[in-house]
Coordinates of C-alpha atoms in Angstrom, one line a residue:
M271 CA 14.0 -84.3 -170.4
T272 CA 15.6 -81.7 -169.5
D273 CA 12.6 -78.5 -169.7
V274 CA 10.7 -81.5 -167.2
T275 CA 9.3 -80.6 -164.1
P276 CA 7.3 -82.3 -161.6
E277 CA 4.8 -79.5 -161.6
R278 CA 4.8 -80.2 -165.6
L279 CA 4.6 -83.6 -165.4
L280 CA 1.5 -83.9 -163.2
A281 CA 0.1 -81.6 -165.0
R282 CA 0.0 -84.5 -167.7
M283 CA -0.5 -87.3 -165.8
T284 CA -4.8 -89.1 -165.9
L285 CA -6.7 -89.7 -163.2
D286 CA -5.2 -93.6 -163.8
Q287 CA -2.1 -92.5 -163.8
K288 CA -1.2 -90.2 -161.0
V289 CA -3.3 -93.4 -159.0
G290 CA -0.3 -95.7 -160.2
Q291 CA 2.1 -93.6 -158.9
M292 CA 0.2 -94.1 -156.3
T293 CA 0.6 -97.5 -155.7
Q294 CA 3.6 -100.2 -154.5
P295 CA 2.5 -103.6 -155.8
E296 CA 5.7 -107.0 -154.5
R297 CA 7.4 -108.7 -158.1
M298 CA 5.4 -112.0 -157.2
H299 CA 2.3 -110.3 -158.2
I300 CA 3.0 -107.8 -160.8
T301 CA 5.2 -108.4 -164.1
P302 CA 6.2 -105.9 -166.1
D303 CA 3.4 -106.1 -168.6
E304 CA 1.1 -104.9 -166.3
V305 CA 3.3 -102.0 -164.6
R306 CA 3.1 -100.6 -167.5
Q307 CA -1.3 -101.4 -167.7
Y308 CA -1.5 -99.8 -165.3
H309 CA 1.3 -96.5 -164.8
I310 CA 2.8 -97.9 -161.2
G311 CA 5.1 -96.0 -159.8
S312 CA 6.8 -98.8 -157.7
V313 CA 7.5 -102.3 -156.7
L314 CA 9.0 -104.4 -153.8
S315 CA 10.7 -107.6 -152.8
G316 CA 8.8 -108.6 -149.5
G317 CA 11.7 -110.7 -147.3
G318 CA 12.7 -113.9 -148.9
S319 CA 10.5 -113.0 -152.6
F320 CA 14.0 -112.7 -155.0
P321 CA 14.5 -113.5 -158.9
G322 CA 15.9 -115.7 -160.2
D323 CA 18.9 -117.8 -158.4
N324 CA 19.0 -114.4 -155.9
R325 CA 22.1 -113.1 -157.8
P326 CA 22.6 -109.4 -159.0
A327 CA 22.3 -110.3 -162.4
D328 CA 19.0 -111.5 -161.6
W329 CA 17.8 -108.9 -159.3
V330 CA 19.5 -106.2 -162.3
A331 CA 18.5 -108.7 -164.6
M332 CA 14.1 -108.1 -162.4
N333 CA 14.8 -104.4 -162.4
D334 CA 16.3 -103.1 -165.8
A335 CA 12.4 -105.4 -167.2
F336 CA 10.5 -103.4 -164.9
W337 CA 11.9 -99.8 -165.4
E338 CA 11.5 -100.3 -169.7
A339 CA 8.2 -101.1 -168.7
S340 CA 7.7 -98.2 -166.9
M341 CA 8.9 -96.0 -169.8
S342 CA 6.9 -97.3 -172.4
E343 CA 4.9 -94.3 -173.7
E344 CA 2.6 -96.8 -175.6
D345 CA -1.4 -95.6 -176.0
G346 CA -1.0 -92.2 -174.4
G347 CA 1.9 -93.7 -171.4
I348 CA 4.2 -90.9 -169.4
A349 CA 7.6 -92.0 -168.9
I350 CA 7.6 -92.3 -165.0
P351 CA 10.6 -94.4 -164.2
L352 CA 10.1 -96.6 -161.1
L353 CA 11.7 -97.1 -157.7
Y354 CA 12.2 -100.6 -156.2
G355 CA 12.1 -101.0 -152.9
V356 CA 13.6 -103.5 -150.6
D357 CA 14.1 -104.1 -146.8
A358 CA 18.1 -104.2 -146.9
I359 CA 18.3 -103.1 -143.5
H360 CA 21.6 -104.8 -142.5
G361 CA 23.5 -105.3 -145.4
N362 CA 22.0 -106.3 -148.8
N363 CA 21.2 -109.3 -146.8
N364 CA 17.8 -110.6 -149.6
V365 CA 20.2 -111.1 -151.6
V366 CA 23.3 -114.1 -151.7
G367 CA 26.0 -113.2 -150.9
A368 CA 25.4 -109.6 -149.9
T369 CA 27.4 -108.8 -147.1
I370 CA 25.7 -109.1 -144.1
F371 CA 26.3 -106.1 -141.3
P372 CA 25.0 -106.7 -137.7
H373 CA 22.0 -105.7 -136.6
N374 CA 21.7 -102.5 -135.4
I375 CA 21.5 -103.3 -132.2
G376 CA 25.2 -104.2 -132.0
L377 CA 26.1 -100.9 -133.7
G378 CA 24.1 -99.3 -131.0
A379 CA 26.8 -101.0 -128.7
A380 CA 29.8 -99.0 -130.6
R381 CA 28.9 -96.3 -130.5
D382 CA 30.4 -94.9 -133.3
P383 CA 28.8 -92.6 -136.7
E384 CA 31.2 -92.1 -138.9
L385 CA 31.3 -96.4 -137.9
I386 CA 27.3 -96.0 -139.3
E387 CA 27.8 -93.5 -142.5
R388 CA 30.2 -96.0 -144.0
I389 CA 28.2 -98.9 -143.6
A390 CA 25.0 -96.9 -144.9
A391 CA 27.6 -95.8 -147.8
V392 CA 28.4 -99.8 -148.6
T393 CA 24.8 -100.8 -147.9
A394 CA 24.0 -98.3 -151.1
K395 CA 27.0 -99.9 -152.8
E396 CA 25.8 -102.8 -152.8
I397 CA 22.1 -102.1 -153.2
L398 CA 22.9 -100.9 -156.5
A399 CA 24.9 -103.6 -157.8
T400 CA 21.5 -105.0 -158.0
G401 CA 20.0 -102.8 -159.8
V402 CA 17.5 -101.1 -156.6
D403 CA 16.9 -97.6 -156.1
W404 CA 15.0 -98.1 -152.7
T405 CA 15.8 -99.7 -149.1
F406 CA 13.4 -99.2 -146.4
A407 CA 16.3 -98.0 -144.1
P408 CA 17.4 -97.0 -141.3
T409 CA 14.9 -97.8 -138.2
L410 CA 14.8 -95.6 -136.5
A411 CA 12.6 -97.3 -133.0
V412 CA 13.6 -96.0 -129.5
V413 CA 12.7 -99.5 -127.9
R414 CA 11.3 -99.3 -124.3
N415 CA 10.7 -103.2 -124.0
V416 CA 13.0 -105.6 -125.0
R417 CA 10.4 -108.2 -125.4
W418 CA 9.4 -106.0 -128.7
G419 CA 10.0 -109.0 -131.5
R420 CA 12.1 -106.5 -133.2
T421 CA 14.5 -104.8 -131.0
Y422 CA 17.6 -106.5 -132.9
E423 CA 16.6 -104.0 -135.3
S424 CA 17.0 -100.6 -133.2
Y425 CA 20.0 -99.1 -131.9
G426 CA 19.0 -98.5 -127.9
E427 CA 16.8 -97.3 -125.8
D428 CA 18.2 -93.8 -125.3
A429 CA 17.2 -91.3 -128.0
A430 CA 20.0 -89.7 -128.3
V431 CA 22.0 -92.7 -129.4
V432 CA 19.4 -93.4 -132.5
A433 CA 19.2 -89.7 -133.7
S434 CA 22.9 -89.5 -133.5
Y435 CA 23.2 -92.1 -135.6
A436 CA 19.9 -91.4 -138.0
G437 CA 21.4 -88.2 -139.7
R438 CA 25.2 -90.4 -140.4
F439 CA 23.1 -93.4 -142.0
V440 CA 21.0 -90.7 -144.0
T441 CA 24.3 -89.4 -145.8
G442 CA 25.9 -92.2 -145.7
L443 CA 23.7 -94.3 -147.2
Q444 CA 21.9 -91.4 -150.1
A445 CA 24.9 -89.5 -151.1
G446 CA 22.8 -86.8 -151.9
Y447 CA 21.6 -88.2 -154.2
G448 CA 24.3 -89.0 -156.7
P449 CA 24.6 -91.9 -158.1
D450 CA 26.5 -93.7 -155.5
G451 CA 23.4 -93.7 -153.2
V452 CA 20.1 -95.2 -152.9
L453 CA 17.1 -93.7 -151.3
G454 CA 16.6 -93.6 -148.0
C455 CA 13.4 -94.4 -146.0
A456 CA 12.9 -93.8 -141.8
K457 CA 10.9 -95.7 -140.1
H458 CA 8.4 -96.8 -138.2
W459 CA 6.7 -93.6 -137.6
V460 CA 5.5 -93.0 -135.0
G461 CA 6.3 -95.1 -131.0
D462 CA 6.9 -98.0 -132.7
G463 CA 9.1 -99.2 -130.1
G464 CA 7.6 -98.0 -127.0
T465 CA 3.8 -100.2 -127.4
T466 CA 3.0 -101.4 -124.2
D467 CA 4.6 -104.7 -123.4
G468 CA 6.1 -104.8 -126.5
I469 CA 4.0 -106.0 -128.3
D470 CA 4.5 -105.6 -131.7
Q471 CA 2.2 -103.7 -134.2
G472 CA 0.6 -102.7 -130.2
D473 CA -0.5 -99.9 -128.6
T474 CA 1.2 -96.5 -127.5
D475 CA -0.1 -95.2 -124.3
V476 CA 2.2 -92.2 -123.7
S477 CA 1.8 -88.3 -123.5
E478 CA 2.6 -86.1 -126.1
E479 CA 5.0 -84.7 -125.1
T480 CA 6.6 -88.6 -124.3
L481 CA 6.6 -89.4 -127.8
D482 CA 8.1 -86.0 -129.4
A483 CA 11.2 -86.2 -127.0
V484 CA 11.9 -90.2 -127.1
H485 CA 9.6 -91.5 -130.4
V486 CA 10.1 -88.3 -132.7
N487 CA 13.4 -87.6 -131.5
P488 CA 15.4 -89.3 -134.1
Y489 CA 13.7 -88.5 -136.9
R490 CA 14.7 -84.8 -136.5
P491 CA 18.4 -85.7 -137.7
A492 CA 16.6 -87.5 -140.6
I493 CA 14.6 -84.9 -142.2
K494 CA 17.6 -82.5 -141.8
A495 CA 19.8 -84.6 -143.5
G496 CA 18.0 -85.1 -146.5
V497 CA 16.2 -88.4 -145.9
G498 CA 13.2 -89.2 -148.7
A499 CA 11.0 -90.3 -148.0
V500 CA 9.1 -91.9 -143.9
M501 CA 7.6 -94.6 -144.0
A502 CA 3.5 -94.7 -141.4
S503 CA 3.3 -97.6 -138.2
F504 CA 1.2 -100.4 -137.8
N505 CA 1.1 -99.7 -134.1
S506 CA -1.3 -97.0 -132.6
W507 CA -0.5 -94.0 -130.0
N508 CA -3.5 -94.0 -127.3
G509 CA -5.7 -96.0 -129.4
D510 CA -5.1 -94.5 -132.9
K511 CA -3.7 -96.2 -135.6
C512 CA -0.6 -94.0 -136.7
H513 CA -1.3 -95.1 -140.9
G514 CA -4.8 -93.5 -140.3
S515 CA -3.8 -90.4 -138.6
H516 CA -4.2 -87.3 -139.8
Y517 CA -2.2 -85.2 -137.3
L518 CA 1.0 -87.5 -137.3
L519 CA 1.3 -88.1 -140.7
T520 CA 0.3 -85.0 -141.5
T521 CA 0.6 -81.8 -138.8
K522 CA 3.2 -83.0 -136.7
L523 CA 5.5 -85.1 -139.9
R524 CA 4.8 -82.4 -142.3
E525 CA 4.0 -79.1 -141.1
H526 CA 5.6 -79.7 -137.2
L527 CA 9.6 -81.2 -139.0
G528 CA 9.0 -79.9 -142.6
F529 CA 9.1 -83.3 -143.8
E530 CA 8.9 -83.3 -147.7
G531 CA 9.5 -86.3 -149.4
L532 CA 7.5 -89.3 -149.6
I533 CA 5.1 -91.0 -146.8
V534 CA 4.2 -94.9 -147.5
S535 CA 2.4 -97.5 -145.7
D536 CA 3.9 -100.9 -144.6
W537 CA 2.4 -103.7 -145.8
N538 CA -1.1 -103.1 -145.7
G539 CA -0.7 -101.2 -143.3
T540 CA -3.8 -99.5 -143.9
D541 CA -5.9 -102.8 -143.5
Q542 CA -5.9 -102.3 -139.8
L543 CA -8.1 -98.8 -140.1
A544 CA -11.8 -99.8 -141.0
A545 CA -13.3 -104.0 -141.9
D546 CA -14.5 -102.0 -145.0
F547 CA -11.2 -101.7 -147.8
V548 CA -12.7 -98.5 -149.4
E549 CA -13.1 -97.1 -146.3
S550 CA -9.6 -98.3 -144.9
I551 CA -8.0 -97.0 -148.2
A552 CA -9.8 -93.6 -147.9
L553 CA -8.7 -93.2 -144.3
G554 CA -5.3 -93.7 -145.1
A555 CA -4.7 -90.7 -148.1
N556 CA -7.0 -88.1 -146.6
A557 CA -4.5 -88.8 -143.6
G558 CA -1.0 -88.1 -146.0
I559 CA 0.0 -91.6 -146.8
D560 CA 1.3 -91.0 -150.2
L561 CA 2.5 -94.2 -151.7
F562 CA 0.3 -97.4 -150.6
M563 CA 3.0 -101.0 -150.0
M564 CA 0.0 -102.9 -151.6
P565 CA 1.5 -106.7 -152.6
E566 CA -1.2 -108.5 -153.9
K567 CA -4.6 -106.5 -153.2
W568 CA -3.2 -103.1 -155.7
K569 CA -5.9 -103.6 -158.5
E570 CA -8.7 -103.1 -155.6
L571 CA -6.1 -100.2 -154.5
I572 CA -6.4 -98.6 -158.1
E573 CA -10.5 -99.2 -158.0
A574 CA -10.5 -97.9 -154.8
L575 CA -8.7 -94.3 -154.9
K576 CA -10.1 -93.6 -158.3
Q577 CA -13.6 -94.4 -157.3
L578 CA -13.1 -92.2 -154.1
V579 CA -12.2 -89.6 -155.5
R580 CA -15.5 -89.2 -158.0
D581 CA -17.4 -89.8 -155.4
G582 CA -15.3 -86.8 -153.4
I583 CA -14.1 -88.5 -150.0
V584 CA -10.5 -87.9 -151.1
P585 CA -10.5 -84.6 -152.8
E586 CA -7.7 -84.7 -155.9
D587 CA -6.1 -82.1 -154.9
R588 CA -4.9 -84.8 -151.5
I589 CA -3.8 -87.0 -155.1
D590 CA -2.1 -84.2 -157.2
D591 CA -0.3 -83.6 -153.6
A592 CA 0.6 -87.4 -152.9
V593 CA 2.2 -87.7 -157.0
L594 CA 3.1 -84.7 -156.9
R595 CA 5.7 -86.0 -153.8
I596 CA 6.3 -88.7 -156.0
L597 CA 8.1 -86.9 -158.8
R598 CA 10.1 -85.0 -156.4
V599 CA 11.6 -87.9 -155.3
K600 CA 12.4 -89.5 -158.3
F601 CA 13.2 -86.2 -160.0
A602 CA 15.9 -85.1 -156.5
M603 CA 17.0 -88.7 -157.2
G604 CA 18.1 -88.2 -160.8
L605 CA 16.0 -91.3 -162.2
F606 CA 14.5 -88.5 -164.8
H607 CA 18.2 -89.1 -166.3
A608 CA 19.2 -92.4 -165.1
P609 CA 20.3 -94.9 -168.0
R610 CA 18.6 -98.5 -167.4
P611 CA 19.2 -100.1 -164.5
A612 CA 21.3 -102.4 -166.9
D613 CA 23.9 -99.5 -167.7
R614 CA 24.0 -97.8 -164.8
P615 CA 27.7 -97.8 -163.8
W616 CA 27.5 -99.8 -160.1
S617 CA 25.3 -103.1 -162.4
N618 CA 26.9 -106.1 -162.1
S619 CA 29.7 -104.1 -160.0
E620 CA 32.4 -106.6 -158.6
T621 CA 32.7 -104.5 -155.1
F622 CA 29.8 -106.3 -153.6
G623 CA 30.0 -108.9 -151.2
S624 CA 34.3 -108.1 -152.2
A625 CA 36.6 -107.9 -149.6
E626 CA 36.9 -104.2 -148.7
H627 CA 33.0 -104.0 -147.9
R628 CA 33.7 -106.9 -145.8
A629 CA 36.3 -105.4 -143.6
V630 CA 34.0 -102.8 -142.6
A631 CA 31.7 -105.5 -141.6
R632 CA 34.6 -107.2 -139.7
E633 CA 35.8 -103.8 -138.0
A634 CA 31.9 -103.4 -136.5
V635 CA 31.1 -106.4 -135.0
R636 CA 34.3 -105.7 -132.8
K637 CA 33.2 -102.6 -131.9
S638 CA 29.9 -103.9 -131.2
L639 CA 30.6 -107.2 -128.4
V640 CA 30.6 -105.9 -125.5
L641 CA 32.2 -107.9 -122.3
M642 CA 30.4 -108.6 -118.9
K643 CA 32.4 -110.7 -117.1
N644 CA 35.6 -110.8 -117.0
E645 CA 36.8 -113.5 -114.2
G646 CA 40.0 -115.5 -113.6
A647 CA 41.8 -113.0 -116.9
A648 CA 39.7 -115.9 -118.8
L649 CA 40.3 -113.9 -121.8
P650 CA 42.2 -113.2 -123.8
L651 CA 42.9 -116.4 -125.6
A652 CA 46.0 -118.2 -125.8
R653 CA 46.2 -118.7 -130.2
Q654 CA 47.8 -121.8 -129.5
A655 CA 46.0 -123.2 -126.0
N656 CA 43.7 -126.3 -126.6
I657 CA 40.0 -125.1 -126.9
I658 CA 37.0 -126.6 -127.5
V659 CA 34.5 -124.5 -129.1
A660 CA 31.1 -125.8 -128.4
G661 CA 27.1 -124.8 -128.6
K662 CA 24.8 -124.1 -131.5
N663 CA 25.9 -120.9 -132.3
A664 CA 29.5 -121.6 -133.0
H665 CA 29.6 -122.8 -136.3
D666 CA 25.8 -121.3 -138.2
R667 CA 26.5 -118.2 -139.8
G668 CA 22.6 -118.3 -140.7
H669 CA 22.0 -117.8 -136.7
Q670 CA 24.8 -115.1 -136.4
C671 CA 23.2 -112.7 -139.1
G672 CA 19.7 -113.1 -137.2
G673 CA 15.9 -112.8 -139.6
F674 CA 15.7 -110.8 -142.7
T675 CA 18.4 -112.2 -144.2
V676 CA 17.6 -114.0 -147.6
A677 CA 14.9 -115.0 -146.1
W678 CA 12.2 -113.1 -144.1
Q679 CA 12.6 -115.2 -140.7
G680 CA 16.2 -115.4 -141.7
Q681 CA 17.7 -119.0 -142.2
S682 CA 19.8 -121.6 -140.0
G683 CA 23.2 -123.4 -141.3
N684 CA 25.9 -122.1 -143.5
E685 CA 24.4 -122.8 -146.8
V686 CA 22.5 -119.7 -147.7
I687 CA 24.5 -117.3 -146.2
E688 CA 27.8 -117.1 -149.0
G689 CA 31.2 -115.3 -147.9
G690 CA 32.0 -114.1 -143.9
T691 CA 32.8 -116.2 -141.7
S692 CA 31.5 -118.7 -138.1
I693 CA 32.3 -117.2 -135.4
W694 CA 34.4 -121.2 -135.3
E695 CA 35.3 -120.5 -138.6
G696 CA 37.3 -117.3 -137.2
I697 CA 38.8 -118.7 -133.8
H698 CA 40.4 -121.6 -136.0
A699 CA 41.7 -119.1 -138.9
V700 CA 43.9 -118.1 -135.5
A701 CA 43.7 -121.3 -132.9
P702 CA 45.1 -124.2 -134.4
H703 CA 44.8 -126.2 -132.0
A704 CA 40.8 -125.9 -131.3
V705 CA 38.3 -128.2 -132.1
L706 CA 34.5 -127.6 -132.2
S707 CA 32.2 -130.3 -130.6
P708 CA 28.6 -128.3 -130.7
D709 CA 27.3 -130.7 -127.7
G710 CA 30.3 -130.5 -126.1
S711 CA 31.3 -134.4 -125.8
A712 CA 34.5 -133.6 -127.2
C713 CA 35.5 -132.4 -123.3
D714 CA 34.9 -136.3 -122.3
D715 CA 38.0 -137.0 -124.0
G716 CA 39.8 -134.5 -124.7
N717 CA 42.7 -132.0 -122.7
F718 CA 41.4 -128.9 -122.9
D719 CA 43.1 -125.7 -121.9
V720 CA 39.8 -123.6 -122.3
A721 CA 35.7 -123.4 -123.9
V722 CA 34.3 -120.7 -125.9
V723 CA 30.3 -122.0 -126.0
V724 CA 28.6 -119.5 -128.4
I725 CA 24.8 -120.2 -127.0
G726 CA 22.0 -117.5 -127.9
E727 CA 18.8 -117.6 -130.1
R728 CA 17.8 -119.4 -133.7
P729 CA 16.6 -116.4 -136.1
Y730 CA 13.3 -114.2 -136.1
A731 CA 12.1 -111.3 -137.6
E732 CA 9.0 -109.0 -136.3
G733 CA 6.5 -110.3 -134.3
M734 CA 7.4 -113.4 -134.6
G735 CA 10.1 -112.5 -132.7
D736 CA 7.7 -111.3 -129.7
I737 CA 8.6 -111.9 -126.1
R738 CA 4.7 -113.1 -124.9
G739 CA 2.6 -115.0 -124.8
V740 CA -0.3 -116.7 -127.4
E741 CA -3.0 -115.4 -127.0
T742 CA -5.4 -113.6 -129.4
V743 CA -4.3 -109.8 -128.2
V744 CA -7.8 -106.7 -129.0
E745 CA -6.4 -103.7 -129.8
P746 CA -7.5 -100.5 -127.9
G747 CA -8.3 -99.1 -130.8
S748 CA -10.3 -95.9 -130.2
G749 CA -9.7 -93.7 -133.1
P750 CA -11.3 -92.9 -136.7
G751 CA -12.9 -96.7 -138.7
I752 CA -11.1 -98.4 -135.9
V753 CA -13.4 -100.6 -133.9
P754 CA -12.7 -100.8 -130.4
G755 CA -12.1 -103.6 -128.3
A756 CA -11.3 -105.4 -132.7
P757 CA -9.4 -108.1 -132.1
T758 CA -6.3 -108.7 -133.9
E759 CA -5.0 -111.9 -134.9
R760 CA -1.0 -112.2 -133.9
L761 CA 1.8 -114.1 -135.1
E762 CA 2.8 -116.7 -132.8
P763 CA 5.8 -115.3 -130.6
Y764 CA 9.4 -116.5 -129.9
A765 CA 8.5 -117.7 -126.6
E766 CA 7.1 -116.5 -123.3
S767 CA 9.8 -116.3 -121.2
L768 CA 13.3 -113.8 -121.7
E769 CA 14.9 -116.4 -119.7
H770 CA 17.2 -118.1 -121.9
A771 CA 17.6 -121.3 -119.8
V772 CA 13.7 -121.5 -120.3
N773 CA 13.9 -121.5 -124.4
H774 CA 17.1 -123.0 -124.5
P775 CA 17.7 -125.4 -122.1
E776 CA 20.9 -126.9 -124.2
D777 CA 22.9 -124.3 -124.1
L778 CA 23.1 -124.1 -120.6
A779 CA 23.3 -128.4 -120.7
T780 CA 26.3 -127.2 -123.0
I781 CA 28.1 -124.9 -120.6
R782 CA 27.4 -127.0 -117.8
R783 CA 29.0 -130.3 -119.6
I784 CA 32.1 -128.2 -120.0
A785 CA 32.1 -126.5 -116.7
E786 CA 31.7 -129.8 -115.0
K787 CA 35.5 -131.3 -115.8
G788 CA 37.3 -127.8 -114.6
I789 CA 38.2 -126.2 -118.0
P790 CA 37.2 -122.1 -117.5
I791 CA 34.1 -120.9 -119.8
V792 CA 33.5 -118.3 -121.9
T793 CA 30.8 -117.4 -123.2
V794 CA 29.8 -115.5 -126.0
L795 CA 25.3 -114.8 -126.7
V796 CA 24.2 -114.2 -130.1
S797 CA 20.8 -113.1 -130.0
G798 CA 18.9 -109.7 -130.9
R799 CA 18.3 -108.5 -126.8
P800 CA 19.7 -108.9 -123.6
L801 CA 18.0 -112.1 -122.2
V802 CA 17.4 -113.2 -118.3
V803 CA 21.0 -115.2 -118.3
N804 CA 22.0 -115.5 -115.1
P805 CA 23.0 -119.2 -114.4
E806 CA 24.9 -119.4 -118.0
M807 CA 26.6 -116.5 -116.8
S808 CA 27.2 -117.6 -113.0
A809 CA 28.6 -121.1 -114.8
S810 CA 31.1 -118.9 -117.1
D811 CA 34.3 -117.4 -117.1
A812 CA 33.8 -115.1 -119.0
F813 CA 30.9 -113.6 -121.2
V814 CA 30.8 -111.5 -124.7
A815 CA 27.1 -110.1 -126.4
A816 CA 27.8 -110.5 -129.8
W817 CA 24.4 -110.0 -130.6
L818 CA 23.5 -110.7 -134.6
P819 CA 26.6 -110.2 -135.9
G820 CA 25.4 -110.7 -139.5
S821 CA 28.4 -113.2 -142.0
E822 CA 31.3 -111.5 -140.9
G823 CA 32.0 -113.9 -137.7
A824 CA 35.6 -113.0 -137.4
G825 CA 35.3 -109.9 -135.9
V826 CA 34.3 -111.7 -133.0
A827 CA 37.1 -114.3 -133.1
D828 CA 40.2 -110.5 -133.9
V829 CA 38.8 -109.9 -130.3
L830 CA 38.8 -112.9 -127.9
F831 CA 42.3 -113.5 -128.4
G832 CA 42.9 -109.7 -128.1
D833 CA 43.7 -108.3 -131.9
H834 CA 41.7 -105.6 -130.6
A835 CA 40.4 -104.1 -127.2
F836 CA 36.0 -104.8 -125.9
R837 CA 35.1 -101.2 -126.8
G838 CA 31.1 -101.8 -127.0
R839 CA 29.1 -100.7 -124.1
L840 CA 25.2 -101.8 -124.0
S841 CA 22.7 -99.6 -125.8
F842 CA 20.0 -101.0 -124.1
S843 CA 19.5 -101.8 -120.1
W844 CA 20.2 -105.6 -118.8
P845 CA 17.2 -107.4 -117.0
A846 CA 17.8 -109.3 -113.5
S847 CA 14.9 -111.1 -113.6
A848 CA 11.9 -112.1 -116.2
D849 CA 9.5 -109.7 -115.1
Q850 CA 11.6 -106.5 -115.3
N851 CA 11.6 -104.2 -118.0
P852 CA 13.9 -102.1 -116.1
S853 CA 13.9 -98.1 -117.3
R854 CA 16.4 -95.3 -116.4
E855 CA 13.3 -93.1 -115.4
D856 CA 12.5 -95.5 -113.2
A857 CA 12.3 -94.0 -109.6
M858 CA 14.1 -97.3 -108.4
Y859 CA 17.0 -98.5 -111.2
V860 CA 17.9 -102.4 -110.9
P861 CA 19.0 -103.3 -114.1
A862 CA 21.0 -106.6 -113.7
F863 CA 24.2 -103.4 -116.2
P864 CA 22.6 -100.8 -116.0
V865 CA 22.9 -98.7 -120.1
G866 CA 26.8 -98.0 -121.2
Y867 CA 27.9 -100.5 -119.6
G868 CA 30.8 -103.1 -120.7
L869 CA 34.6 -104.1 -119.7
G870 CA 37.9 -103.3 -121.0
I871 CA 40.6 -105.4 -120.5
G872 CA 44.3 -104.5 -119.3

């Protein structure tokens, strides 16, 4: 195919083949034979969707079968290699045994762009080990309200911090479109982190000046670094859904910012544009969507696009533009010259989940920890001390990894997170006299010098992590194809309050049970956002924000025992009360702890 170009290939394609390239079903709803029959350009895995026993070899075999189908030239087909996409957002987190990095909120606290590039490079290798080509990352949300359930996917509330990571992540991930990289996808365009009250998929009601300065800003370095894809966002901007906004997708992203790659919708993202399915597809296509993530209704999508072209509602020029963008990305990635997934150099690589990769993740854990309080020199801990380790998150690798880990909403327990260490296991490895007592009851009979109590949230993802009421939220909707005031059913939220003691009273009870014995308390908070933890912090001698550290809990022990210094700094303002949403733009900025806060020792 040395003489083939995207333009020449496009000229040979039928309308069926073109709309097939614009279609992305989910793996559970399509077969390899259907990929061949419908000329499908891309397939994805949703959260928790995996082949076989969820091992790299299972993924390679699946991708190999899809690839072979996409390369068939039977019945007039054209060999166009398939793109397979996954949400590998903190390591290749879908696959059992992968190296799981801290979620972005912790990496933002590390303030280390060079580390981000290395994390992205490791993530790319572990994606390639499964035969996959594409991850929907990096997330470039600038979160302005920590009640949002996706707060942990953001590097921080400061657009400059997010922007400092964006290009470095893309560079590490894509590796110049060489054999060591995978396709990146900056998301979610645009304003996903700025919705009113932090409601997932809500409305970002800001001026264009603020939109550009805050939410558009991180995309500039990502585009400069050559990111090949951008995902449209579920949210609205001043009432107009991003998926249906020609101004945002075409004028601003393509023309103003010069983005030349492909634009992919989010999961059924165009469904919210209109009650009528065909009309919603027309609105998305004409706005600038190139690839439709349509997990189940992909056959209906194909028929709708063809009918819209025949009726002149979606110009064939728009179809050609979309397909050309998809083909150019595939050519740039070298997919037309790459061997089948089973024969690629990184497939089934033994580096997947390796000690070398886990060392990078452990370094990231160490650098992300923020020391909030340290009275009476409670830290660092002494290795020979008699230590009681308590709290529900002390020995739970699932909790410390958080959402988007093996399953969409994450998992509780240690069984599903193979490899790595819990925080307890990290402590026990260096402190021979440490004792695990999740509820703290061992303090009733033991003689302990200090307690480490690991508290926090349980895993969640997307809208199920929101802090809000459970009532239906009404969209403001004023754009084309949106019915003003139409209700949108929301996922049940995580809680109604930012007060941790309200949501998880068991954590404060464990701290107080041990404190009543006169034992100094070192509290470690495992969470996807800052929380109101005033009583927990008051009852503690030292307090550490560990965020969602991922699979390498031993990195927490590295710092608690003083082998490495605390160096993390808050990338979010820490609220002082449940009704507060502090912002540095406020005339009176009075958070409990400001952005940039973090203690050291010594």
